[in-house]
Amino acid sequence: MATPPPQGLSPEAKLMQVATGYWASQCLAAVIRLDIQDCFKNGPRSIYDIAQEKNCNGDALYRSMRALSNMGIFMECEEDGYFDHSPTTKILENPNGYINALKFETHPSGYKCWSNYFETVKNGGPNAHENFNAKNMWDVIHQDKEFNALFSRAMGTFTKMTTFAILKEVGHEFAKYETVCDVGGSKGVLMNELLKINPNIQKGICFDLPSVVADTKSEDSRFSVVGGSFFDSVPEADCYTIKNVLHDWSDEKCIDILRTIGKSMKQGGKIYIFDSIIKTKNTPSLPSLLDVRK
């Protein structure tokens, strides 16, 4: 028997919250695209003054900020028309932080990928195919320079968030390997950290698409960059890491990726997979949503 959903909102309110979820994300998308999050560094400000600075409509911006503040995103002050950061949004002031992930996830190209999802459910296949004449979302990312740049920055942010946990749990296990390759390694954050704590590693390879690793650098002489597709080939190594990659692909594509790695792996090698896992049923779960985005 299925577990009933947790108590709280009425069935009608819960269903409407999901149905109108894109209203909230569109409000957030507009606000962060204008970089409103950077306007409260010195405390509360009039949203109408900010609207003048940003050359946008004050009434529409006020309504968007009011809607977000009622969800705990920013805070409406007692003085009419004034807003400030809430505990949730203070982190968005860091230009190299979580703001990059939000800008990527709310980008117009991302919304367009989802607009044809009904056909995906009916016929299978990737979300983005019909609207972009693309095979999958990754083709869409590489067609749009702005979307591509946001993707790279967002992946860097996610990597920083997860690298600490990886190092804590298994970081020193890599000392027994001569060559370690991070597949889908983006800007090399994880690989650089692994090299720092494992002086026995002779070579650390950051492998990703050429456009992603084009400007990836390191002060460590053992660090190297290789561009390519993990569907074609990967560099030879005796250990591989693949982090937050497989959840973006179908089971068949995941098998293809792992087979590609297996062909290049030295005898006795090992793959470390770090990714989201759907553990429980009938509970809120971001991994279960990641699983439908292909």
PDB file of C-alpha atoms in Angstrom:
ATOM      1  CA  MET A   1       0.000   0.000   0.000  1.00  0.00           C
ATOM      2  CA  ALA A   2       1.335   3.452  -0.918  1.00  0.00           C
ATOM      3  CA  THR A   3       2.312   5.791   1.898  1.00  0.00           C
ATOM      4  CA  PRO A   4      -0.051   8.820   2.057  1.00  0.00           C
ATOM      5  CA  PRO A   5       1.504  12.244   1.439  1.00  0.00           C
ATOM      6  CA  PRO A   6       2.556  14.260   4.512  1.00  0.00           C
ATOM      7  CA  GLN A   7      -0.133  16.344   6.183  1.00  0.00           C
ATOM      8  CA  GLY A   8      -0.136  20.140   5.890  1.00  0.00           C
ATOM      9  CA  LEU A   9      -1.713  21.901   2.924  1.00  0.00           C
ATOM     10  CA  SER A  10      -5.178  20.918   1.778  1.00  0.00           C
ATOM     11  CA  PRO A  11      -5.284  18.693  -1.325  1.00  0.00           C
ATOM     12  CA  GLU A  12      -6.497  21.648  -3.394  1.00  0.00           C
ATOM     13  CA  ALA A  13      -3.743  23.957  -2.121  1.00  0.00           C
ATOM     14  CA  LYS A  14      -1.053  21.324  -2.639  1.00  0.00           C
ATOM     15  CA  LEU A  15      -2.145  20.649  -6.211  1.00  0.00           C
ATOM     16  CA  MET A  16      -2.367  24.362  -7.006  1.00  0.00           C
ATOM     17  CA  GLN A  17       1.092  24.945  -5.515  1.00  0.00           C
ATOM     18  CA  VAL A  18       2.553  22.434  -7.956  1.00  0.00           C
ATOM     19  CA  ALA A  19       0.473  23.651 -10.918  1.00  0.00           C
ATOM     20  CA  THR A  20       1.582  27.258 -10.435  1.00  0.00           C
ATOM     21  CA  GLY A  21       5.172  26.462  -9.514  1.00  0.00           C
ATOM     22  CA  TYR A  22       6.436  28.067 -12.697  1.00  0.00           C
ATOM     23  CA  TRP A  23       4.841  31.373 -11.653  1.00  0.00           C
ATOM     24  CA  ALA A  24       7.192  31.523  -8.685  1.00  0.00           C
ATOM     25  CA  SER A  25      10.238  30.429 -10.671  1.00  0.00           C
ATOM     26  CA  GLN A  26       9.497  33.052 -13.337  1.00  0.00           C
ATOM     27  CA  CYS A  27       9.350  35.744 -10.654  1.00  0.00           C
ATOM     28  CA  LEU A  28      12.700  34.550  -9.334  1.00  0.00           C
ATOM     29  CA  ALA A  29      14.131  34.358 -12.858  1.00  0.00           C
ATOM     30  CA  ALA A  30      13.227  37.977 -13.620  1.00  0.00           C
ATOM     31  CA  VAL A  31      14.559  39.286 -10.315  1.00  0.00           C
ATOM     32  CA  ILE A  32      17.943  37.551 -10.472  1.00  0.00           C
ATOM     33  CA  ARG A  33      18.358  38.334 -14.166  1.00  0.00           C
ATOM     34  CA  LEU A  34      18.186  41.996 -13.112  1.00  0.00           C
ATOM     35  CA  ASP A  35      20.661  41.223 -10.290  1.00  0.00           C
ATOM     36  CA  ILE A  36      18.284  42.630  -7.683  1.00  0.00           C
ATOM     37  CA  GLN A  37      20.037  40.411  -5.120  1.00  0.00           C
ATOM     38  CA  ASP A  38      23.042  42.764  -5.291  1.00  0.00           C
ATOM     39  CA  CYS A  39      21.019  45.838  -4.308  1.00  0.00           C
ATOM     40  CA  PHE A  40      20.675  45.205  -0.559  1.00  0.00           C
ATOM     41  CA  LYS A  41      24.311  45.042   0.527  1.00  0.00           C
ATOM     42  CA  ASN A  42      23.838  48.146   2.675  1.00  0.00           C
ATOM     43  CA  GLY A  43      20.409  47.219   3.997  1.00  0.00           C
ATOM     44  CA  PRO A  44      16.762  47.773   2.965  1.00  0.00           C
ATOM     45  CA  ARG A  45      15.983  49.822  -0.127  1.00  0.00           C
ATOM     46  CA  SER A  46      12.976  51.143  -2.001  1.00  0.00           C
ATOM     47  CA  ILE A  47      12.131  48.752  -4.803  1.00  0.00           C
ATOM     48  CA  TYR A  48      10.982  51.719  -6.889  1.00  0.00           C
ATOM     49  CA  ASP A  49      14.414  53.357  -6.608  1.00  0.00           C
ATOM     50  CA  ILE A  50      15.966  50.061  -7.653  1.00  0.00           C
ATOM     51  CA  ALA A  51      13.555  49.819 -10.590  1.00  0.00           C
ATOM     52  CA  GLN A  52      14.722  53.222 -11.830  1.00  0.00           C
ATOM     53  CA  GLU A  53      18.353  52.122 -11.595  1.00  0.00           C
ATOM     54  CA  LYS A  54      17.599  48.908 -13.452  1.00  0.00           C
ATOM     55  CA  ASN A  55      15.410  50.636 -16.046  1.00  0.00           C
ATOM     56  CA  CYS A  56      12.452  48.334 -15.411  1.00  0.00           C
ATOM     57  CA  ASN A  57       8.802  48.701 -14.389  1.00  0.00           C
ATOM     58  CA  GLY A  58       8.526  49.524 -10.695  1.00  0.00           C
ATOM     59  CA  ASP A  59       5.028  48.124 -10.205  1.00  0.00           C
ATOM     60  CA  ALA A  60       5.863  44.789 -11.858  1.00  0.00           C
ATOM     61  CA  LEU A  61       9.096  44.511  -9.893  1.00  0.00           C
ATOM     62  CA  TYR A  62       7.283  45.295  -6.636  1.00  0.00           C
ATOM     63  CA  ARG A  63       4.650  42.627  -7.292  1.00  0.00           C
ATOM     64  CA  SER A  64       7.350  40.067  -8.114  1.00  0.00           C
ATOM     65  CA  MET A  65       9.301  40.866  -4.953  1.00  0.00           C
ATOM     66  CA  ARG A  66       6.148  40.763  -2.815  1.00  0.00           C
ATOM     67  CA  ALA A  67       5.254  37.330  -4.192  1.00  0.00           C
ATOM     68  CA  LEU A  68       8.767  36.029  -3.531  1.00  0.00           C
ATOM     69  CA  SER A  69       8.942  37.519  -0.034  1.00  0.00           C
ATOM     70  CA  ASN A  70       5.734  35.682   0.871  1.00  0.00           C
ATOM     71  CA  MET A  71       7.676  32.482   0.158  1.00  0.00           C
ATOM     72  CA  GLY A  72      10.659  33.527   2.274  1.00  0.00           C
ATOM     73  CA  ILE A  73      12.703  34.668  -0.724  1.00  0.00           C
ATOM     74  CA  PHE A  74      13.738  38.252   0.132  1.00  0.00           C
ATOM     75  CA  MET A  75      11.851  40.153   2.837  1.00  0.00           C
ATOM     76  CA  GLU A  76       9.316  42.975   2.581  1.00  0.00           C
ATOM     77  CA  CYS A  77       9.938  45.620   5.236  1.00  0.00           C
ATOM     78  CA  GLU A  78       7.430  47.545   7.339  1.00  0.00           C
ATOM     79  CA  GLU A  79       8.035  50.686   5.300  1.00  0.00           C
ATOM     80  CA  ASP A  80       5.948  50.515   2.133  1.00  0.00           C
ATOM     81  CA  GLY A  81       7.883  49.519  -0.968  1.00  0.00           C
ATOM     82  CA  TYR A  82      11.079  48.609   0.878  1.00  0.00           C
ATOM     83  CA  PHE A  83      12.739  45.199   0.700  1.00  0.00           C
ATOM     84  CA  ASP A  84      15.819  43.507   2.098  1.00  0.00           C
ATOM     85  CA  HIS A  85      17.502  40.128   2.093  1.00  0.00           C
ATOM     86  CA  SER A  86      15.949  37.247   3.979  1.00  0.00           C
ATOM     87  CA  PRO A  87      18.162  34.540   5.519  1.00  0.00           C
ATOM     88  CA  THR A  88      17.525  32.508   2.363  1.00  0.00           C
ATOM     89  CA  THR A  89      18.757  35.104  -0.136  1.00  0.00           C
ATOM     90  CA  LYS A  90      21.830  36.514   1.618  1.00  0.00           C
ATOM     91  CA  ILE A  91      23.953  33.812  -0.044  1.00  0.00           C
ATOM     92  CA  LEU A  92      23.029  35.176  -3.478  1.00  0.00           C
ATOM     93  CA  GLU A  93      25.356  38.175  -3.053  1.00  0.00           C
ATOM     94  CA  ASN A  94      28.353  35.954  -3.816  1.00  0.00           C
ATOM     95  CA  PRO A  95      28.826  36.211  -7.622  1.00  0.00           C
ATOM     96  CA  ASN A  96      30.731  32.915  -7.651  1.00  0.00           C
ATOM     97  CA  GLY A  97      28.203  31.082  -5.515  1.00  0.00           C
ATOM     98  CA  TYR A  98      24.721  29.622  -5.732  1.00  0.00           C
ATOM     99  CA  ILE A  99      23.383  32.494  -7.839  1.00  0.00           C
ATOM    100  CA  ASN A 100      24.990  30.827 -10.870  1.00  0.00           C
ATOM    101  CA  ALA A 101      22.989  27.647 -10.330  1.00  0.00           C
ATOM    102  CA  LEU A 102      19.739  29.617 -10.083  1.00  0.00           C
ATOM    103  CA  LYS A 103      20.470  31.667 -13.205  1.00  0.00           C
ATOM    104  CA  PHE A 104      21.147  28.485 -15.152  1.00  0.00           C
ATOM    105  CA  GLU A 105      18.029  26.675 -13.939  1.00  0.00           C
ATOM    106  CA  THR A 106      15.766  29.673 -14.671  1.00  0.00           C
ATOM    107  CA  HIS A 107      17.260  30.623 -18.047  1.00  0.00           C
ATOM    108  CA  PRO A 108      14.695  31.020 -20.895  1.00  0.00           C
ATOM    109  CA  SER A 109      16.292  28.166 -22.841  1.00  0.00           C
ATOM    110  CA  GLY A 110      15.769  25.911 -19.845  1.00  0.00           C
ATOM    111  CA  TYR A 111      12.066  26.761 -19.711  1.00  0.00           C
ATOM    112  CA  LYS A 112      11.743  26.129 -23.416  1.00  0.00           C
ATOM    113  CA  CYS A 113      13.225  22.657 -22.969  1.00  0.00           C
ATOM    114  CA  TRP A 114      10.371  21.801 -20.611  1.00  0.00           C
ATOM    115  CA  SER A 115       7.542  23.323 -22.664  1.00  0.00           C
ATOM    116  CA  ASN A 116       7.207  20.213 -24.829  1.00  0.00           C
ATOM    117  CA  TYR A 117       7.406  17.713 -21.981  1.00  0.00           C
ATOM    118  CA  PHE A 118       3.959  16.292 -22.756  1.00  0.00           C
ATOM    119  CA  GLU A 119       5.373  14.836 -25.980  1.00  0.00           C
ATOM    120  CA  THR A 120       8.228  13.291 -24.005  1.00  0.00           C
ATOM    121  CA  VAL A 121       5.735  11.518 -21.760  1.00  0.00           C
ATOM    122  CA  LYS A 122       3.693  10.350 -24.750  1.00  0.00           C
ATOM    123  CA  ASN A 123       6.496   9.247 -27.024  1.00  0.00           C
ATOM    124  CA  GLY A 124       9.694   9.136 -24.986  1.00  0.00           C
ATOM    125  CA  GLY A 125      12.857  10.924 -25.983  1.00  0.00           C
ATOM    126  CA  PRO A 126      14.526  14.067 -24.630  1.00  0.00           C
ATOM    127  CA  ASN A 127      12.620  17.131 -23.425  1.00  0.00           C
ATOM    128  CA  ALA A 128      14.360  19.580 -25.740  1.00  0.00           C
ATOM    129  CA  HIS A 129      14.111  17.847 -29.114  1.00  0.00           C
ATOM    130  CA  GLU A 130      11.093  19.488 -30.740  1.00  0.00           C
ATOM    131  CA  ASN A 131      11.626  23.091 -29.677  1.00  0.00           C
ATOM    132  CA  PHE A 132      15.307  23.350 -30.556  1.00  0.00           C
ATOM    133  CA  ASN A 133      15.817  20.771 -33.299  1.00  0.00           C
ATOM    134  CA  ALA A 134      18.251  19.189 -30.856  1.00  0.00           C
ATOM    135  CA  LYS A 135      18.935  15.624 -29.780  1.00  0.00           C
ATOM    136  CA  ASN A 136      18.929  16.487 -26.076  1.00  0.00           C
ATOM    137  CA  MET A 137      19.368  19.276 -23.547  1.00  0.00           C
ATOM    138  CA  TRP A 138      23.148  19.220 -23.960  1.00  0.00           C
ATOM    139  CA  ASP A 139      22.815  20.180 -27.608  1.00  0.00           C
ATOM    140  CA  VAL A 140      20.649  23.100 -26.480  1.00  0.00           C
ATOM    141  CA  ILE A 141      23.276  24.200 -23.964  1.00  0.00           C
ATOM    142  CA  HIS A 142      25.985  24.250 -26.595  1.00  0.00           C
ATOM    143  CA  GLN A 143      23.812  26.109 -29.115  1.00  0.00           C
ATOM    144  CA  ASP A 144      23.336  29.047 -26.718  1.00  0.00           C
ATOM    145  CA  LYS A 145      26.561  30.763 -25.605  1.00  0.00           C
ATOM    146  CA  GLU A 146      24.948  32.480 -22.610  1.00  0.00           C
ATOM    147  CA  PHE A 147      23.241  29.259 -21.488  1.00  0.00           C
ATOM    148  CA  ASN A 148      26.516  27.370 -21.960  1.00  0.00           C
ATOM    149  CA  ALA A 149      28.477  29.872 -19.855  1.00  0.00           C
ATOM    150  CA  LEU A 150      25.859  29.712 -17.101  1.00  0.00           C
ATOM    151  CA  PHE A 151      25.980  25.918 -17.207  1.00  0.00           C
ATOM    152  CA  SER A 152      29.750  25.913 -16.673  1.00  0.00           C
ATOM    153  CA  ARG A 153      29.501  28.329 -13.749  1.00  0.00           C
ATOM    154  CA  ALA A 154      26.589  26.396 -12.239  1.00  0.00           C
ATOM    155  CA  MET A 155      28.491  23.111 -12.431  1.00  0.00           C
ATOM    156  CA  GLY A 156      31.440  24.800 -10.739  1.00  0.00           C
ATOM    157  CA  THR A 157      29.136  25.879  -7.929  1.00  0.00           C
ATOM    158  CA  PHE A 158      27.655  22.395  -7.498  1.00  0.00           C
ATOM    159  CA  THR A 159      31.158  20.917  -7.506  1.00  0.00           C
ATOM    160  CA  LYS A 160      32.310  23.205  -4.700  1.00  0.00           C
ATOM    161  CA  MET A 161      29.252  22.202  -2.679  1.00  0.00           C
ATOM    162  CA  THR A 162      29.925  18.464  -3.011  1.00  0.00           C
ATOM    163  CA  THR A 163      33.736  18.331  -3.095  1.00  0.00           C
ATOM    164  CA  PHE A 164      34.117  18.800   0.670  1.00  0.00           C
ATOM    165  CA  ALA A 165      31.910  15.770   1.372  1.00  0.00           C
ATOM    166  CA  ILE A 166      33.778  13.654  -1.189  1.00  0.00           C
ATOM    167  CA  LEU A 167      37.168  14.552   0.271  1.00  0.00           C
ATOM    168  CA  LYS A 168      35.964  13.813   3.787  1.00  0.00           C
ATOM    169  CA  GLU A 169      34.559  10.390   2.925  1.00  0.00           C
ATOM    170  CA  VAL A 170      37.000   8.948   0.386  1.00  0.00           C
ATOM    171  CA  GLY A 171      39.575  11.622  -0.427  1.00  0.00           C
ATOM    172  CA  HIS A 172      42.649   9.714   0.727  1.00  0.00           C
ATOM    173  CA  GLU A 173      41.653   6.494  -1.052  1.00  0.00           C
ATOM    174  CA  PHE A 174      43.063   7.959  -4.270  1.00  0.00           C
ATOM    175  CA  ALA A 175      46.639   7.884  -2.956  1.00  0.00           C
ATOM    176  CA  LYS A 176      47.053   4.327  -4.281  1.00  0.00           C
ATOM    177  CA  TYR A 177      46.468   5.364  -7.909  1.00  0.00           C
ATOM    178  CA  GLU A 178      49.058   6.801 -10.291  1.00  0.00           C
ATOM    179  CA  THR A 179      46.663   8.386 -12.790  1.00  0.00           C
ATOM    180  CA  VAL A 180      43.224   9.691 -11.845  1.00  0.00           C
ATOM    181  CA  CYS A 181      40.787  11.069 -14.433  1.00  0.00           C
ATOM    182  CA  ASP A 182      37.725  13.121 -13.490  1.00  0.00           C
ATOM    183  CA  VAL A 183      35.176  12.491 -16.258  1.00  0.00           C
ATOM    184  CA  GLY A 184      32.948  15.527 -16.747  1.00  0.00           C
ATOM    185  CA  GLY A 185      35.389  17.427 -14.544  1.00  0.00           C
ATOM    186  CA  SER A 186      34.306  20.923 -15.642  1.00  0.00           C
ATOM    187  CA  LYS A 187      36.796  23.487 -14.287  1.00  0.00           C
ATOM    188  CA  GLY A 188      38.892  20.970 -12.375  1.00  0.00           C
ATOM    189  CA  VAL A 189      37.775  21.814  -8.838  1.00  0.00           C
ATOM    190  CA  LEU A 190      37.553  18.212  -7.621  1.00  0.00           C
ATOM    191  CA  MET A 191      40.752  17.118  -9.351  1.00  0.00           C
ATOM    192  CA  ASN A 192      42.756  20.004  -7.910  1.00  0.00           C
ATOM    193  CA  GLU A 193      41.558  19.171  -4.409  1.00  0.00           C
ATOM    194  CA  LEU A 194      42.365  15.475  -4.844  1.00  0.00           C
ATOM    195  CA  LEU A 195      45.896  16.354  -5.950  1.00  0.00           C
ATOM    196  CA  LYS A 196      46.383  18.602  -2.906  1.00  0.00           C
ATOM    197  CA  ILE A 197      45.725  15.826  -0.400  1.00  0.00           C
ATOM    198  CA  ASN A 198      47.253  12.965  -2.413  1.00  0.00           C
ATOM    199  CA  PRO A 199      50.894  13.711  -3.292  1.00  0.00           C
ATOM    200  CA  ASN A 200      51.323  10.124  -4.548  1.00  0.00           C
ATOM    201  CA  ILE A 201      49.068  10.743  -7.547  1.00  0.00           C
ATOM    202  CA  GLN A 202      51.398  11.242 -10.491  1.00  0.00           C
ATOM    203  CA  LYS A 203      48.853  12.608 -12.957  1.00  0.00           C
ATOM    204  CA  GLY A 204      45.397  14.120 -12.533  1.00  0.00           C
ATOM    205  CA  ILE A 205      43.295  14.578 -15.669  1.00  0.00           C
ATOM    206  CA  CYS A 206      40.278  16.865 -15.955  1.00  0.00           C
ATOM    207  CA  PHE A 207      38.207  15.554 -18.873  1.00  0.00           C
ATOM    208  CA  ASP A 208      35.211  17.395 -20.311  1.00  0.00           C
ATOM    209  CA  LEU A 209      33.922  18.906 -23.532  1.00  0.00           C
ATOM    210  CA  PRO A 210      36.509  21.134 -25.259  1.00  0.00           C
ATOM    211  CA  SER A 211      34.346  24.232 -24.782  1.00  0.00           C
ATOM    212  CA  VAL A 212      34.124  23.548 -21.035  1.00  0.00           C
ATOM    213  CA  VAL A 213      37.817  22.943 -20.327  1.00  0.00           C
ATOM    214  CA  ALA A 214      39.195  25.524 -22.773  1.00  0.00           C
ATOM    215  CA  ASP A 215      40.269  27.929 -20.012  1.00  0.00           C
ATOM    216  CA  THR A 216      40.728  25.398 -17.189  1.00  0.00           C
ATOM    217  CA  LYS A 217      44.093  25.798 -15.458  1.00  0.00           C
ATOM    218  CA  SER A 218      45.983  24.685 -12.370  1.00  0.00           C
ATOM    219  CA  GLU A 219      49.211  25.590 -10.600  1.00  0.00           C
ATOM    220  CA  ASP A 220      49.871  21.886  -9.954  1.00  0.00           C
ATOM    221  CA  SER A 221      52.234  20.442 -12.583  1.00  0.00           C
ATOM    222  CA  ARG A 222      50.513  17.047 -12.281  1.00  0.00           C
ATOM    223  CA  PHE A 223      47.216  18.523 -13.482  1.00  0.00           C
ATOM    224  CA  SER A 224      46.277  18.218 -17.153  1.00  0.00           C
ATOM    225  CA  VAL A 225      43.222  18.946 -19.266  1.00  0.00           C
ATOM    226  CA  VAL A 226      41.780  16.806 -22.061  1.00  0.00           C
ATOM    227  CA  GLY A 227      38.778  17.785 -24.163  1.00  0.00           C
ATOM    228  CA  GLY A 228      36.407  15.284 -25.724  1.00  0.00           C
ATOM    229  CA  SER A 229      33.118  13.413 -25.402  1.00  0.00           C
ATOM    230  CA  PHE A 230      32.634  10.580 -22.928  1.00  0.00           C
ATOM    231  CA  PHE A 231      30.540   8.816 -25.556  1.00  0.00           C
ATOM    232  CA  ASP A 232      33.593   8.527 -27.824  1.00  0.00           C
ATOM    233  CA  SER A 233      36.655   7.974 -25.637  1.00  0.00           C
ATOM    234  CA  VAL A 234      38.292   9.058 -22.381  1.00  0.00           C
ATOM    235  CA  PRO A 235      41.988   9.254 -21.415  1.00  0.00           C
ATOM    236  CA  GLU A 236      43.683   6.133 -20.077  1.00  0.00           C
ATOM    237  CA  ALA A 237      43.847   5.987 -16.276  1.00  0.00           C
ATOM    238  CA  ASP A 238      43.779   3.495 -13.439  1.00  0.00           C
ATOM    239  CA  CYS A 239      41.086   5.404 -11.551  1.00  0.00           C
ATOM    240  CA  TYR A 240      38.117   7.477 -12.695  1.00  0.00           C
ATOM    241  CA  THR A 241      35.710   9.781 -10.912  1.00  0.00           C
ATOM    242  CA  ILE A 242      32.367  10.789 -12.398  1.00  0.00           C
ATOM    243  CA  LYS A 243      30.339  13.245 -10.351  1.00  0.00           C
ATOM    244  CA  ASN A 244      26.801  14.546 -10.930  1.00  0.00           C
ATOM    245  CA  VAL A 245      26.803  13.324 -14.526  1.00  0.00           C
ATOM    246  CA  LEU A 246      24.899  10.053 -14.816  1.00  0.00           C
ATOM    247  CA  HIS A 247      21.616  11.433 -13.444  1.00  0.00           C
ATOM    248  CA  ASP A 248      21.323  13.561 -16.587  1.00  0.00           C
ATOM    249  CA  TRP A 249      21.203  10.581 -18.946  1.00  0.00           C
ATOM    250  CA  SER A 250      18.948   7.618 -19.672  1.00  0.00           C
ATOM    251  CA  ASP A 251      19.922   4.188 -18.378  1.00  0.00           C
ATOM    252  CA  GLU A 252      21.081   3.224 -21.872  1.00  0.00           C
ATOM    253  CA  LYS A 253      23.281   6.317 -22.182  1.00  0.00           C
ATOM    254  CA  CYS A 254      24.719   5.724 -18.707  1.00  0.00           C
ATOM    255  CA  ILE A 255      25.735   2.234 -19.787  1.00  0.00           C
ATOM    256  CA  ASP A 256      27.384   3.722 -22.894  1.00  0.00           C
ATOM    257  CA  ILE A 257      29.359   6.197 -20.752  1.00  0.00           C
ATOM    258  CA  LEU A 258      30.547   3.485 -18.374  1.00  0.00           C
ATOM    259  CA  ARG A 259      31.513   1.223 -21.275  1.00  0.00           C
ATOM    260  CA  THR A 260      33.591   4.036 -22.773  1.00  0.00           C
ATOM    261  CA  ILE A 261      35.411   4.418 -19.467  1.00  0.00           C
ATOM    262  CA  GLY A 262      35.871   0.658 -19.187  1.00  0.00           C
ATOM    263  CA  LYS A 263      37.612   0.526 -22.564  1.00  0.00           C
ATOM    264  CA  SER A 264      40.292   2.987 -21.415  1.00  0.00           C
ATOM    265  CA  MET A 265      40.667   1.803 -17.830  1.00  0.00           C
ATOM    266  CA  LYS A 266      43.918   0.090 -16.918  1.00  0.00           C
ATOM    267  CA  GLN A 267      43.683  -3.447 -15.587  1.00  0.00           C
ATOM    268  CA  GLY A 268      42.577  -3.485 -11.960  1.00  0.00           C
ATOM    269  CA  GLY A 269      41.239   0.063 -12.197  1.00  0.00           C
ATOM    270  CA  LYS A 270      38.251   1.540 -10.405  1.00  0.00           C
ATOM    271  CA  ILE A 271      35.426   4.015 -11.014  1.00  0.00           C
ATOM    272  CA  TYR A 272      34.087   6.240  -8.232  1.00  0.00           C
ATOM    273  CA  ILE A 273      30.537   7.413  -8.989  1.00  0.00           C
ATOM    274  CA  PHE A 274      29.201  10.365  -7.000  1.00  0.00           C
ATOM    275  CA  ASP A 275      25.582  11.153  -7.780  1.00  0.00           C
ATOM    276  CA  SER A 276      22.061  11.646  -6.492  1.00  0.00           C
ATOM    277  CA  ILE A 277      20.114   8.609  -5.324  1.00  0.00           C
ATOM    278  CA  ILE A 278      16.347   8.297  -5.015  1.00  0.00           C
ATOM    279  CA  LYS A 279      16.083   6.497  -1.683  1.00  0.00           C
ATOM    280  CA  THR A 280      12.480   6.783  -0.554  1.00  0.00           C
ATOM    281  CA  LYS A 281       8.984   6.874  -1.999  1.00  0.00           C
ATOM    282  CA  ASN A 282       6.292   9.518  -1.479  1.00  0.00           C
ATOM    283  CA  THR A 283       8.623  12.133   0.026  1.00  0.00           C
ATOM    284  CA  PRO A 284       9.921  15.422  -1.461  1.00  0.00           C
ATOM    285  CA  SER A 285      13.001  14.618  -3.537  1.00  0.00           C
ATOM    286  CA  LEU A 286      15.079  16.789  -5.868  1.00  0.00           C
ATOM    287  CA  PRO A 287      16.787  13.681  -7.330  1.00  0.00           C
ATOM    288  CA  SER A 288      13.411  12.406  -8.539  1.00  0.00           C
ATOM    289  CA  LEU A 289      12.975  15.643 -10.516  1.00  0.00           C
ATOM    290  CA  LEU A 290      16.522  15.470 -11.855  1.00  0.00           C
ATOM    291  CA  ASP A 291      15.635  12.006 -13.103  1.00  0.00           C
ATOM    292  CA  VAL A 292      12.964  13.324 -15.492  1.00  0.00           C
ATOM    293  CA  ARG A 293      15.174  16.038 -17.006  1.00  0.00           C
ATOM    294  CA  LYS A 294      16.876  14.461 -20.005  1.00  0.00           C
TER     295      LYS A 294
END
